[in-house]
Amino acid sequence: MNKIILVTFLVLFCAYSGFSQKVVTGNSQASQVKMEPQYKFTMPPDLYVNMEFTDDNGNGIIEAEENAILKLEIINKGSGSAQGMSVKLTSLNYDPNFIIGDEIYIRSIEPGKSKTIKIPLSAHFNVKTNEHKIQINVKENFGYDMDPATLILNTLEYQKPQIVFSGMDIFDQGEGTLSIVADGQLQAGEMIKAKFVIQNIGNNIAEKVTYKIVSKDINIVIKDELDSISNMATGNLGNMGIGEVKEIWVTISPNKRVDYSGNLPLFLTVTDLKGKGNLTEQQLPLALNQRPPKTETLTVKADFEKMKQQVARFEYKSDKYTSNIAVRNVDAVPVCKNKRKNAVAIVIGVEKYQNIPYAPYAARDAEIMSRYFKDAFGIDNVLTYTDEEVSGFFFISMFDDKTGKLMKMINPGETEVFIYYSGHGIPEKDGNDVYLFPSDGNLEQLDLMGYSLNKLYKNLDLIGAKSVTVFLDACFAGTSRATESQITENMTFTKGTIIKPRLVQPWVTNPNFRVFASSKDEQTSLGFDVSGTGLFTYFLATGLQGDADINGDKIISATELKNFVTDKVVETSTRIRGEQTPQFYGNEDFNIIEF
């Protein structure tokens, strides 16, 4: 009998020899038994962790209704396996609307191997503005734990849009109108078209904006853009960005019974999706026999100062932690072996404008690229102009194909020409042309003070250079350059302008004419705060430092530079403020630099 009991015990022991038992006390009356793997200790592991934090809009802050990811790459550089690991985040500040992902378990990491995990973080709509210190604990079954690290970040409560009435214009002449006296005023018995202008001066996008204009007098009828006649006009305006202006067009007709000494009983209501930036029943400043007030639009900047105070950062004492991919020093210009003895480069950077918003880092872009043209491209003759040096009729005096300064520096068929421009590009209202813009330019004289990109391309083709290569870190959508911390501003205050195809495309017939442009026509070209340059210029510079030499032959071709810059700018821009896609025009069979 004793032998039978002994054999049974041995069988049960063998069946469970790979597990140990742990008693866990729960809320129920009975205790629960949890079976855990029995790990075998050999040599100790040596753990390192690379940490990376990213949030949806890339500004280092988790804002209301935004998601983020903490990515940890855990590397075992020791001789033994790391076993039974756990990674847990613990916030020292509690906010029920700030959610941190659950603890993650890793069975093992063998010597020389690594595991990457991602822990989600998110903020609900009602999250509070607060600093969160989140402890990162990496523990190992045999006690070879890592020293704790800390992720410090801010959550930011919902920033409200604010829609305001900016002004109006009336039109009593033209199709769809009937005037008694064509004087730009409204008389009883007339039918006029009215343009009402609204603007978002808040610190957030107003989503899915709708409007309603109500007449509280049956003798004043309104006809909206859908030709619906009633005492009310409604419509959709889509999203309104920070500072963005929208126009509402309606037809208004007071009959002869209307007689008011003040403003007519017309009321405007504008509502956004969340109902936080609404304009509610504002009486419109439209009166009989009076000119309407002038439209006033504001330069609006979001209150990013409080957002920039403590963007996400890591704190740790152990040298086994690393974080944040290092930004390359673009000032370290490589000296390459190729010398272009018969070449000229014109470098232009306009950051400070007198009459429109500034273009962050544009002057520094020009100073950096000036050094790249000299040392990396091997060009001795480099002319650099920034800010107030680019004023008046600078572009005409520089690029005119008959009298321009560049023309006088060219030996036809022998001189290579390189042009670099960083600054604002401005579109015509009809989108037929786009312009480079001097520091003292006036938008009301765009065709006179701006310099048509069509004209630039045409003149550069006419001067008869051996080759022409143009780099443009500028956008032509009518908005200012945005960065991680600086929002874009609408510079032209026009409805969405559609940029039409350019008529002048010299690269079609001239195989030695090529253009590297920073973005598509309808996109915004971004600045890059961490490098203090334009985003396009940053990757242009790092590509020229050697990153673009994909095949390792010590030559960077136009193809390699185009592919590298495009991939990196698209990838990075989507984490900052929306996609920016560089464009290339021309023959790619051209070597940029040789090491």
Coordinates of C-alpha atoms in Angstrom, one line a residue:
M1 CA 0.0 0.0 0.0
N2 CA 2.9 2.3 0.9
K3 CA 4.5 1.6 -2.5
I4 CA 1.3 2.5 -4.3
I5 CA 1.1 5.8 -2.5
L6 CA 4.8 6.5 -3.2
V7 CA 4.4 5.9 -7.0
T8 CA 1.2 8.1 -7.1
F9 CA 3.1 10.9 -5.4
L10 CA 6.0 10.6 -7.8
V11 CA 3.7 10.7 -10.9
L12 CA 2.0 13.9 -9.5
F13 CA 5.3 15.5 -8.7
C14 CA 6.6 14.9 -12.2
A15 CA 3.4 16.3 -13.8
Y16 CA 3.8 19.5 -11.9
S17 CA 7.6 19.8 -11.7
G18 CA 7.6 22.7 -14.2
F19 CA 5.3 24.9 -12.0
S20 CA 5.2 26.4 -8.6
Q21 CA 2.1 27.4 -6.8
K22 CA 1.2 30.9 -5.6
V23 CA -1.7 31.7 -3.4
V24 CA -3.6 34.8 -4.4
T25 CA -6.2 36.2 -2.0
G26 CA -9.3 37.6 -3.8
N27 CA -12.7 39.0 -2.8
S28 CA -14.3 35.7 -2.8
Q29 CA -14.3 33.5 0.3
A30 CA -12.2 30.8 -1.4
S31 CA -8.6 31.4 -2.2
Q32 CA -7.5 31.0 -5.8
V33 CA -4.4 29.2 -7.0
K34 CA -2.4 30.6 -9.9
M35 CA 0.1 28.4 -11.7
E36 CA 3.3 30.3 -12.9
P37 CA 6.2 29.1 -14.9
Q38 CA 9.3 27.9 -12.9
Y39 CA 12.2 29.8 -14.4
K40 CA 15.7 28.4 -14.4
F41 CA 18.5 30.7 -13.3
T42 CA 21.8 30.5 -15.3
M43 CA 23.9 33.6 -16.0
P44 CA 22.5 37.1 -15.2
P45 CA 21.1 39.3 -18.0
D46 CA 22.3 42.9 -18.6
L47 CA 19.3 45.0 -19.6
Y48 CA 19.2 48.3 -21.5
V49 CA 16.1 50.2 -22.6
N50 CA 15.7 52.7 -25.4
M51 CA 12.6 54.9 -24.8
E52 CA 10.5 56.8 -27.3
F53 CA 7.4 58.9 -26.8
T54 CA 5.1 60.0 -29.6
D55 CA 1.7 61.7 -29.6
D56 CA -0.8 62.1 -32.5
N57 CA 0.2 65.7 -33.4
G58 CA 3.8 65.4 -32.5
N59 CA 4.0 68.4 -30.1
G60 CA 5.0 66.4 -27.0
I61 CA 1.8 67.1 -25.1
I62 CA -1.3 64.9 -24.8
E63 CA -4.3 67.1 -25.5
A64 CA -8.0 66.3 -25.0
E65 CA -9.1 63.4 -27.2
E66 CA -5.5 62.7 -28.2
N67 CA -3.6 59.4 -28.1
A68 CA 0.1 58.7 -27.5
I69 CA 2.5 55.8 -27.4
L70 CA 5.4 55.0 -25.1
K71 CA 7.6 52.6 -27.0
L72 CA 10.3 50.7 -25.1
E73 CA 13.0 48.6 -26.8
I74 CA 14.4 46.3 -24.1
I75 CA 17.8 44.9 -25.0
N76 CA 19.7 42.1 -23.2
K77 CA 23.4 42.6 -23.5
G78 CA 24.3 40.0 -20.9
S79 CA 25.3 36.4 -21.0
G80 CA 22.1 34.9 -19.5
S81 CA 18.4 35.0 -20.4
A82 CA 16.2 37.7 -18.9
Q83 CA 13.2 35.8 -17.6
G84 CA 9.7 36.6 -16.3
M85 CA 9.9 40.3 -17.0
S86 CA 7.2 42.9 -16.4
V87 CA 6.9 46.6 -17.5
K88 CA 4.6 48.8 -15.6
L89 CA 3.8 52.6 -15.8
T90 CA 2.6 54.3 -12.7
S91 CA 1.4 58.0 -12.6
L92 CA 2.0 60.0 -9.5
N93 CA -0.9 62.3 -10.4
Y94 CA -4.4 60.8 -10.8
D95 CA -6.8 62.0 -13.4
P96 CA -9.6 59.6 -14.4
N97 CA -9.6 61.1 -17.9
F98 CA -5.9 60.3 -18.4
I99 CA -5.6 56.6 -19.3
I100 CA -2.4 54.6 -19.1
G101 CA -2.1 51.2 -20.6
D102 CA -1.9 48.0 -18.5
E103 CA 1.2 46.3 -17.2
I104 CA 2.9 44.2 -19.9
Y105 CA 4.6 40.8 -19.3
I106 CA 7.5 39.4 -21.3
R107 CA 8.4 35.7 -20.9
S108 CA 12.1 36.0 -21.8
I109 CA 14.7 37.9 -23.7
E110 CA 17.7 35.8 -24.8
P111 CA 21.3 37.2 -24.8
G112 CA 21.9 39.5 -27.7
K113 CA 18.2 39.8 -28.4
S114 CA 15.6 42.5 -27.8
K115 CA 11.9 42.9 -27.4
T116 CA 9.9 46.1 -28.3
I117 CA 6.7 46.9 -26.5
K118 CA 4.2 49.7 -26.9
I119 CA 2.1 51.1 -24.1
P120 CA -0.8 53.4 -25.0
L121 CA -1.7 56.6 -23.3
S122 CA -4.8 58.7 -24.0
A123 CA -6.7 61.7 -22.8
H124 CA -10.4 61.9 -22.8
F125 CA -12.3 65.0 -23.6
N126 CA -12.6 66.2 -20.0
V127 CA -8.9 65.8 -19.2
K128 CA -7.4 68.5 -17.0
T129 CA -4.3 70.5 -17.7
N130 CA -1.7 68.9 -15.5
E131 CA 1.9 67.7 -15.3
H132 CA 2.2 63.9 -14.9
K133 CA 5.2 62.1 -13.6
I134 CA 5.0 58.6 -14.8
Q135 CA 7.4 56.0 -13.3
I136 CA 8.6 53.3 -15.7
N137 CA 9.5 50.1 -13.9
V138 CA 11.2 47.2 -15.6
K139 CA 11.5 44.1 -13.4
E140 CA 13.0 40.7 -13.9
N141 CA 12.1 37.4 -12.2
F142 CA 15.4 36.9 -10.5
G143 CA 15.7 40.5 -9.3
Y144 CA 17.9 41.9 -12.1
D145 CA 15.5 44.8 -12.3
M146 CA 16.4 48.1 -14.0
D147 CA 16.5 51.3 -12.0
P148 CA 13.2 53.2 -12.5
A149 CA 13.0 56.0 -15.1
T150 CA 10.4 58.7 -15.3
L151 CA 8.4 60.1 -18.2
I152 CA 7.3 63.6 -17.5
L153 CA 4.5 65.0 -19.7
N154 CA 1.7 67.5 -19.7
T155 CA -1.9 66.8 -20.4
L156 CA -3.8 69.8 -21.8
E157 CA -7.5 70.4 -21.4
Y158 CA -9.7 71.1 -24.4
Q159 CA -8.7 74.3 -26.1
K160 CA -11.9 76.0 -27.4
P161 CA -12.3 77.5 -30.8
Q162 CA -14.0 80.9 -30.9
I163 CA -16.0 82.0 -33.9
V164 CA -16.6 85.8 -34.3
F165 CA -18.2 88.0 -36.8
S166 CA -15.6 90.0 -38.7
G167 CA -17.6 92.1 -41.2
M168 CA -19.6 92.2 -44.3
D169 CA -20.0 93.5 -47.8
I170 CA -23.1 94.1 -49.9
F171 CA -23.4 94.0 -53.7
D172 CA -26.3 95.8 -55.3
Q173 CA -25.2 95.3 -58.9
G174 CA -24.7 92.2 -61.1
E175 CA -26.6 88.9 -61.7
G176 CA -29.2 88.1 -59.1
T177 CA -29.5 91.6 -57.8
L178 CA -32.1 94.4 -58.2
S179 CA -31.2 97.9 -57.2
I180 CA -33.2 101.1 -56.9
V181 CA -30.0 103.1 -56.4
A182 CA -26.7 101.5 -57.2
D183 CA -24.8 103.0 -54.3
G184 CA -23.5 100.0 -52.4
Q185 CA -26.2 100.4 -49.8
L186 CA -29.5 98.6 -49.1
Q187 CA -32.8 100.3 -49.8
A188 CA -36.3 98.9 -49.2
G189 CA -37.5 97.1 -52.3
E190 CA -34.0 96.1 -53.5
M191 CA -32.5 92.6 -53.7
I192 CA -28.8 92.5 -52.9
K193 CA -26.1 89.9 -52.4
A194 CA -24.4 90.0 -49.0
K195 CA -21.1 88.5 -47.9
F196 CA -20.8 87.9 -44.2
V197 CA -17.3 87.1 -42.9
I198 CA -16.6 85.1 -39.8
Q199 CA -13.3 84.0 -38.2
N200 CA -12.0 81.5 -35.7
I201 CA -9.9 83.4 -33.2
G202 CA -9.8 80.5 -30.7
N203 CA -7.0 78.0 -29.9
N204 CA -8.4 75.0 -31.6
I205 CA -10.0 73.9 -34.9
A206 CA -13.8 74.4 -35.1
E207 CA -15.0 71.1 -36.6
K208 CA -18.0 70.7 -39.0
V209 CA -19.1 74.3 -38.7
T210 CA -22.7 75.2 -39.7
Y211 CA -24.5 78.5 -39.9
K212 CA -28.0 79.8 -39.8
I213 CA -29.2 83.3 -40.7
V214 CA -32.7 84.1 -39.5
S215 CA -35.0 87.0 -40.5
K216 CA -37.4 87.9 -37.8
D217 CA -39.5 90.1 -40.1
I218 CA -41.6 88.3 -42.7
N219 CA -41.1 91.3 -45.0
I220 CA -37.4 90.6 -45.3
V221 CA -36.7 87.4 -47.3
I222 CA -33.5 85.5 -47.6
K223 CA -32.3 83.3 -50.4
D224 CA -29.3 81.1 -49.7
E225 CA -26.8 79.5 -52.2
L226 CA -29.3 76.7 -52.9
D227 CA -31.8 79.2 -54.1
S228 CA -34.1 78.4 -51.2
I229 CA -36.2 81.4 -50.4
S230 CA -37.6 81.8 -46.9
N231 CA -36.9 83.8 -43.7
M232 CA -33.9 81.6 -43.0
A233 CA -30.6 80.5 -44.7
T234 CA -28.5 77.6 -43.6
G235 CA -25.3 75.9 -44.8
N236 CA -22.2 74.0 -44.0
L237 CA -18.7 75.5 -43.8
G238 CA -16.6 72.5 -43.0
N239 CA -13.7 72.8 -40.5
M240 CA -12.2 76.2 -39.5
G241 CA -8.6 76.2 -38.5
I242 CA -7.1 78.6 -36.0
G243 CA -7.3 82.1 -37.5
E244 CA -9.1 80.9 -40.6
V245 CA -11.7 83.1 -42.3
K246 CA -14.9 81.8 -43.9
E247 CA -17.5 83.6 -46.1
I248 CA -21.2 83.2 -46.0
W249 CA -23.1 84.4 -49.2
V250 CA -26.8 85.1 -49.2
T251 CA -29.3 87.1 -51.1
I252 CA -31.5 89.6 -49.0
S253 CA -34.5 91.5 -50.1
P254 CA -36.6 93.8 -47.8
N255 CA -39.9 94.8 -49.4
K256 CA -41.3 98.3 -49.4
R257 CA -43.0 97.7 -46.0
V258 CA -39.7 97.5 -44.2
D259 CA -38.8 100.7 -42.3
Y260 CA -36.1 100.5 -39.6
S261 CA -33.9 103.2 -38.3
G262 CA -31.3 100.8 -37.0
N263 CA -30.0 97.4 -37.9
L264 CA -32.5 95.0 -39.6
P265 CA -33.7 92.0 -37.5
L266 CA -31.3 89.6 -39.1
F267 CA -29.5 87.2 -36.8
L268 CA -26.5 84.9 -37.4
T269 CA -25.8 81.7 -35.5
V270 CA -22.7 79.7 -36.1
T271 CA -22.2 76.3 -34.5
D272 CA -19.3 73.8 -34.4
L273 CA -19.4 70.1 -33.8
K274 CA -18.6 70.2 -30.1
G275 CA -20.6 73.4 -29.4
K276 CA -17.7 75.1 -27.7
G277 CA -16.9 77.9 -30.1
N278 CA -20.4 79.0 -31.1
L279 CA -21.6 82.4 -32.3
T280 CA -25.2 82.7 -31.1
E281 CA -27.9 84.9 -32.6
Q282 CA -25.7 87.9 -33.3
Q283 CA -27.6 90.7 -35.0
L284 CA -26.0 91.6 -38.3
P285 CA -24.9 95.2 -38.8
L286 CA -27.0 95.7 -41.9
A287 CA -29.2 98.8 -42.0
L288 CA -31.2 100.6 -44.7
N289 CA -29.5 103.4 -46.5
Q290 CA -26.1 102.8 -44.8
R291 CA -22.8 101.4 -45.8
P292 CA -21.8 98.2 -43.8
P293 CA -18.8 98.3 -41.5
K294 CA -15.5 97.3 -43.0
T295 CA -14.3 93.7 -42.6
E296 CA -11.6 93.3 -40.0
T297 CA -9.6 90.0 -39.7
L298 CA -7.2 89.3 -36.9
T299 CA -3.8 87.7 -36.8
V300 CA -4.4 84.9 -34.4
K301 CA -1.8 82.9 -32.5
A302 CA -2.7 80.0 -30.3
D303 CA -1.5 80.2 -26.7
F304 CA 1.3 77.8 -27.1
E305 CA 3.5 79.3 -24.4
K306 CA 1.8 77.2 -21.7
M307 CA 2.0 74.2 -24.0
K308 CA 5.7 74.6 -24.6
Q309 CA 6.7 74.9 -20.9
Q310 CA 7.1 71.2 -20.3
V311 CA 6.8 69.1 -23.4
A312 CA 7.3 65.3 -22.8
R313 CA 10.8 64.4 -21.6
F314 CA 12.5 61.5 -19.8
E315 CA 14.4 61.6 -16.6
Y316 CA 16.8 58.8 -15.5
K317 CA 20.1 58.3 -13.7
S318 CA 21.2 55.0 -15.2
D319 CA 23.3 55.0 -18.3
K320 CA 21.4 51.9 -19.4
Y321 CA 18.6 54.1 -20.6
T322 CA 18.5 56.1 -23.8
S323 CA 15.7 58.2 -25.2
N324 CA 14.8 60.6 -28.0
I325 CA 16.5 60.1 -31.3
A326 CA 19.3 62.7 -31.6
V327 CA 18.8 65.5 -34.1
R328 CA 21.7 65.8 -36.5
N329 CA 23.8 68.9 -36.4
V330 CA 23.1 70.4 -39.8
D331 CA 25.9 73.0 -39.2
A332 CA 28.5 70.2 -39.7
V333 CA 28.9 70.7 -43.4
P334 CA 30.8 68.0 -45.2
V335 CA 33.7 69.0 -47.4
C336 CA 33.4 67.0 -50.6
K337 CA 36.0 66.3 -53.3
N338 CA 34.1 67.7 -56.3
K339 CA 34.8 71.3 -57.2
R340 CA 32.6 73.2 -59.5
K341 CA 34.9 75.9 -60.9
N342 CA 32.3 77.2 -63.3
A343 CA 29.2 77.5 -61.1
V344 CA 27.2 80.1 -59.3
A345 CA 24.7 79.8 -56.4
I346 CA 22.1 82.3 -55.4
V347 CA 20.8 81.7 -51.9
I348 CA 17.7 83.6 -50.6
G349 CA 16.1 83.4 -47.2
V350 CA 13.3 85.8 -46.0
E351 CA 12.2 85.3 -42.5
K352 CA 11.1 88.7 -41.4
Y353 CA 8.3 90.3 -43.5
Q354 CA 6.9 93.8 -42.9
N355 CA 3.3 93.2 -43.9
I356 CA 2.7 89.4 -43.4
P357 CA 3.6 86.8 -40.8
Y358 CA 7.2 85.8 -40.4
A359 CA 8.6 82.6 -41.9
P360 CA 10.3 80.7 -39.0
Y361 CA 14.0 79.9 -39.6
A362 CA 14.0 81.0 -43.3
A363 CA 17.1 83.3 -42.8
R364 CA 19.0 80.5 -41.0
D365 CA 18.0 78.1 -43.8
A366 CA 19.7 80.4 -46.2
E367 CA 22.9 80.7 -44.1
I368 CA 23.1 77.0 -43.7
M369 CA 22.6 76.2 -47.4
S370 CA 25.1 78.9 -48.4
R371 CA 27.8 76.8 -46.5
Y372 CA 26.6 73.6 -48.2
F373 CA 26.9 75.1 -51.6
K374 CA 30.5 76.3 -50.8
D375 CA 31.8 73.2 -49.1
A376 CA 29.6 70.2 -50.1
F377 CA 28.8 71.3 -53.7
G378 CA 32.3 72.9 -54.3
I379 CA 31.0 76.3 -55.5
D380 CA 33.2 79.3 -54.9
N381 CA 30.8 81.9 -56.2
V382 CA 27.9 81.8 -53.7
L383 CA 25.8 84.9 -53.2
T384 CA 23.5 85.0 -50.1
Y385 CA 20.7 87.4 -49.3
T386 CA 18.4 87.4 -46.2
D387 CA 15.5 89.5 -44.9
E388 CA 15.8 93.2 -45.7
E389 CA 18.4 92.5 -48.4
V390 CA 15.5 90.9 -50.3
S391 CA 13.3 93.9 -50.8
G392 CA 11.8 96.1 -53.5
F393 CA 12.5 94.8 -56.9
F394 CA 15.2 92.4 -55.8
F395 CA 13.9 89.5 -57.8
I396 CA 13.8 91.4 -61.1
S397 CA 17.2 92.9 -60.6
M398 CA 18.6 89.4 -59.9
F399 CA 16.8 87.1 -62.3
D400 CA 15.8 89.3 -65.4
D401 CA 17.0 87.3 -68.4
K402 CA 18.5 90.4 -70.1
T403 CA 19.6 92.8 -67.3
G404 CA 19.7 90.7 -64.2
K405 CA 22.7 90.2 -62.0
L406 CA 22.7 86.4 -62.5
M407 CA 22.7 86.8 -66.3
K408 CA 25.9 88.8 -66.2
M409 CA 27.6 86.0 -64.3
I410 CA 26.8 83.3 -66.8
N411 CA 29.0 81.8 -69.5
P412 CA 26.4 80.2 -71.8
G413 CA 26.6 76.5 -72.0
E414 CA 29.4 76.3 -69.3
T415 CA 28.0 77.7 -66.0
E416 CA 26.1 75.5 -63.6
V417 CA 23.4 77.5 -61.7
F418 CA 22.0 76.6 -58.3
I419 CA 19.1 78.6 -56.7
Y420 CA 17.9 78.2 -53.2
Y421 CA 14.9 80.0 -51.7
S422 CA 13.3 79.8 -48.2
G423 CA 10.4 82.0 -47.3
H424 CA 6.8 82.6 -48.2
G425 CA 5.1 81.8 -51.5
I426 CA 1.9 83.6 -52.3
P427 CA -0.8 82.5 -54.7
E428 CA -3.0 84.7 -56.8
K429 CA -6.6 84.7 -55.8
D430 CA -7.6 82.7 -58.9
G431 CA -4.7 80.3 -58.5
N432 CA -3.3 80.9 -61.9
D433 CA 0.1 81.9 -60.7
V434 CA 2.2 81.8 -57.5
Y435 CA 4.9 84.3 -56.4
L436 CA 8.1 84.5 -54.4
F437 CA 7.8 87.5 -52.0
P438 CA 10.2 90.2 -50.9
S439 CA 10.5 91.2 -47.2
D440 CA 8.6 94.6 -47.8
G441 CA 6.0 93.2 -50.2
N442 CA 2.4 94.3 -50.1
L443 CA -0.3 91.7 -50.9
E444 CA -2.4 94.3 -52.6
Q445 CA 0.4 94.8 -55.1
L446 CA 1.2 91.1 -55.5
D447 CA 1.6 91.1 -59.3
L448 CA 4.0 94.1 -59.0
M449 CA 6.1 93.3 -55.9
G450 CA 5.9 89.5 -56.0
Y451 CA 7.9 87.5 -58.5
S452 CA 6.1 85.0 -60.5
L453 CA 7.4 81.4 -60.2
N454 CA 6.5 81.0 -63.9
K455 CA 8.7 84.0 -64.7
L456 CA 11.6 82.7 -62.6
Y457 CA 11.6 79.3 -64.4
K458 CA 11.3 81.0 -67.8
N459 CA 14.2 83.4 -67.2
L460 CA 16.4 80.7 -65.7
D461 CA 15.8 78.6 -68.8
L462 CA 16.5 81.6 -71.1
I463 CA 20.0 82.5 -69.7
G464 CA 21.5 79.5 -71.4
A465 CA 23.3 77.9 -68.4
K466 CA 24.9 74.5 -68.6
S467 CA 22.4 73.3 -65.9
V468 CA 19.9 74.8 -63.5
T469 CA 19.0 73.2 -60.1
V470 CA 16.4 74.9 -58.0
F471 CA 15.6 74.2 -54.3
L472 CA 12.4 75.8 -52.9
D473 CA 11.6 75.5 -49.2
A474 CA 8.3 77.4 -49.6
C475 CA 4.7 76.7 -49.9
F476 CA 2.1 78.4 -52.2
A477 CA -1.2 77.7 -50.4
G478 CA -1.5 81.2 -49.0
T479 CA -0.7 80.1 -45.4
S480 CA 2.4 80.9 -43.3
R481 CA 5.0 78.4 -42.3
A482 CA 4.0 76.3 -39.3
T483 CA 6.2 74.5 -36.8
E484 CA 5.6 72.1 -33.9
S485 CA 5.0 75.2 -31.7
Q486 CA 3.9 77.8 -34.2
I487 CA 0.5 77.5 -35.9
T488 CA -0.1 78.3 -39.6
E489 CA -1.8 81.6 -40.4
N490 CA -4.0 82.5 -43.4
M491 CA -2.1 85.3 -45.1
T492 CA -4.4 86.0 -48.0
F493 CA -7.8 85.5 -46.3
T494 CA -9.4 84.1 -49.4
K495 CA -11.5 81.0 -49.8
G496 CA -9.6 77.8 -50.5
T497 CA -7.5 78.7 -53.6
I498 CA -7.0 75.9 -56.0
I499 CA -3.5 76.1 -57.5
K500 CA -3.7 75.4 -61.2
P501 CA -0.9 73.7 -63.2
R502 CA 1.9 75.9 -64.1
L503 CA 2.2 76.9 -67.8
V504 CA 6.0 77.1 -67.7
Q505 CA 7.8 73.7 -67.2
P506 CA 11.3 74.0 -68.7
W507 CA 12.3 70.6 -67.5
V508 CA 10.0 69.1 -70.1
T509 CA 12.2 70.3 -72.9
N510 CA 15.5 71.0 -71.0
P511 CA 17.0 67.8 -69.6
N512 CA 19.4 69.9 -67.5
F513 CA 16.7 71.8 -65.6
R514 CA 15.5 70.3 -62.3
V515 CA 13.5 71.5 -59.3
F516 CA 13.4 70.2 -55.7
A517 CA 10.2 71.7 -54.1
S518 CA 9.4 71.3 -50.4
S519 CA 5.7 70.4 -50.7
K520 CA 2.7 70.0 -53.0
D521 CA 1.0 73.3 -54.0
E522 CA -1.9 72.9 -51.6
Q523 CA 0.2 71.9 -48.6
T524 CA 2.0 73.9 -45.9
S525 CA 5.8 73.6 -45.8
L526 CA 6.8 73.2 -42.1
G527 CA 9.5 74.5 -39.9
F528 CA 11.4 72.1 -37.6
D529 CA 11.9 73.5 -34.1
V530 CA 14.4 70.9 -32.9
S531 CA 16.9 71.8 -35.6
G532 CA 15.9 75.5 -36.0
T533 CA 15.4 75.1 -39.8
G534 CA 12.8 74.3 -42.3
L535 CA 11.8 70.6 -42.3
F536 CA 12.7 70.2 -45.9
T537 CA 16.0 72.0 -45.5
Y538 CA 16.9 69.8 -42.4
F539 CA 16.5 66.6 -44.4
L540 CA 18.2 68.2 -47.4
A541 CA 21.2 68.9 -45.2
T542 CA 21.3 65.5 -43.5
G543 CA 20.9 63.9 -46.9
L544 CA 23.9 65.8 -48.2
Q545 CA 25.9 64.8 -45.1
G546 CA 25.7 61.2 -46.4
D547 CA 22.4 59.8 -45.3
A548 CA 21.0 60.0 -48.9
D549 CA 23.9 57.8 -50.2
I550 CA 21.7 54.7 -50.2
N551 CA 24.1 52.5 -52.3
G552 CA 27.2 53.6 -50.5
D553 CA 29.1 54.6 -53.6
K554 CA 30.1 58.0 -52.1
I555 CA 28.0 59.8 -54.7
I556 CA 24.6 61.4 -54.0
S557 CA 22.5 61.4 -57.1
A558 CA 19.4 63.5 -57.7
T559 CA 17.4 60.2 -57.5
E560 CA 18.9 59.3 -54.1
L561 CA 18.5 62.9 -52.7
K562 CA 14.9 63.0 -53.9
N563 CA 13.9 59.7 -52.4
F564 CA 15.6 60.3 -49.1
V565 CA 14.2 63.8 -48.6
T566 CA 10.7 62.8 -49.7
D567 CA 10.5 59.8 -47.4
K568 CA 11.9 61.6 -44.3
V569 CA 9.8 64.7 -44.8
V570 CA 6.5 62.8 -45.2
E571 CA 7.3 60.6 -42.2
T572 CA 8.2 63.5 -39.9
S573 CA 5.6 66.0 -41.1
T574 CA 2.7 63.6 -40.3
R575 CA 3.9 63.7 -36.6
I576 CA 4.0 67.5 -36.5
R577 CA 1.1 69.1 -38.3
G578 CA -0.1 67.1 -41.3
E579 CA 1.5 65.6 -44.3
Q580 CA 4.1 67.5 -46.4
T581 CA 5.2 65.8 -49.6
P582 CA 8.2 67.2 -51.4
Q583 CA 8.0 67.3 -55.2
F584 CA 10.7 66.8 -57.9
Y585 CA 10.6 68.0 -61.5
G586 CA 13.2 67.2 -64.2
N587 CA 15.8 64.6 -65.2
E588 CA 17.1 62.6 -62.2
D589 CA 20.3 61.6 -64.1
F590 CA 22.5 64.1 -62.3
N591 CA 25.1 63.8 -59.5
I592 CA 24.6 66.3 -56.7
I593 CA 27.8 65.8 -54.7
E594 CA 30.7 63.3 -54.4
F595 CA 32.6 62.4 -51.2

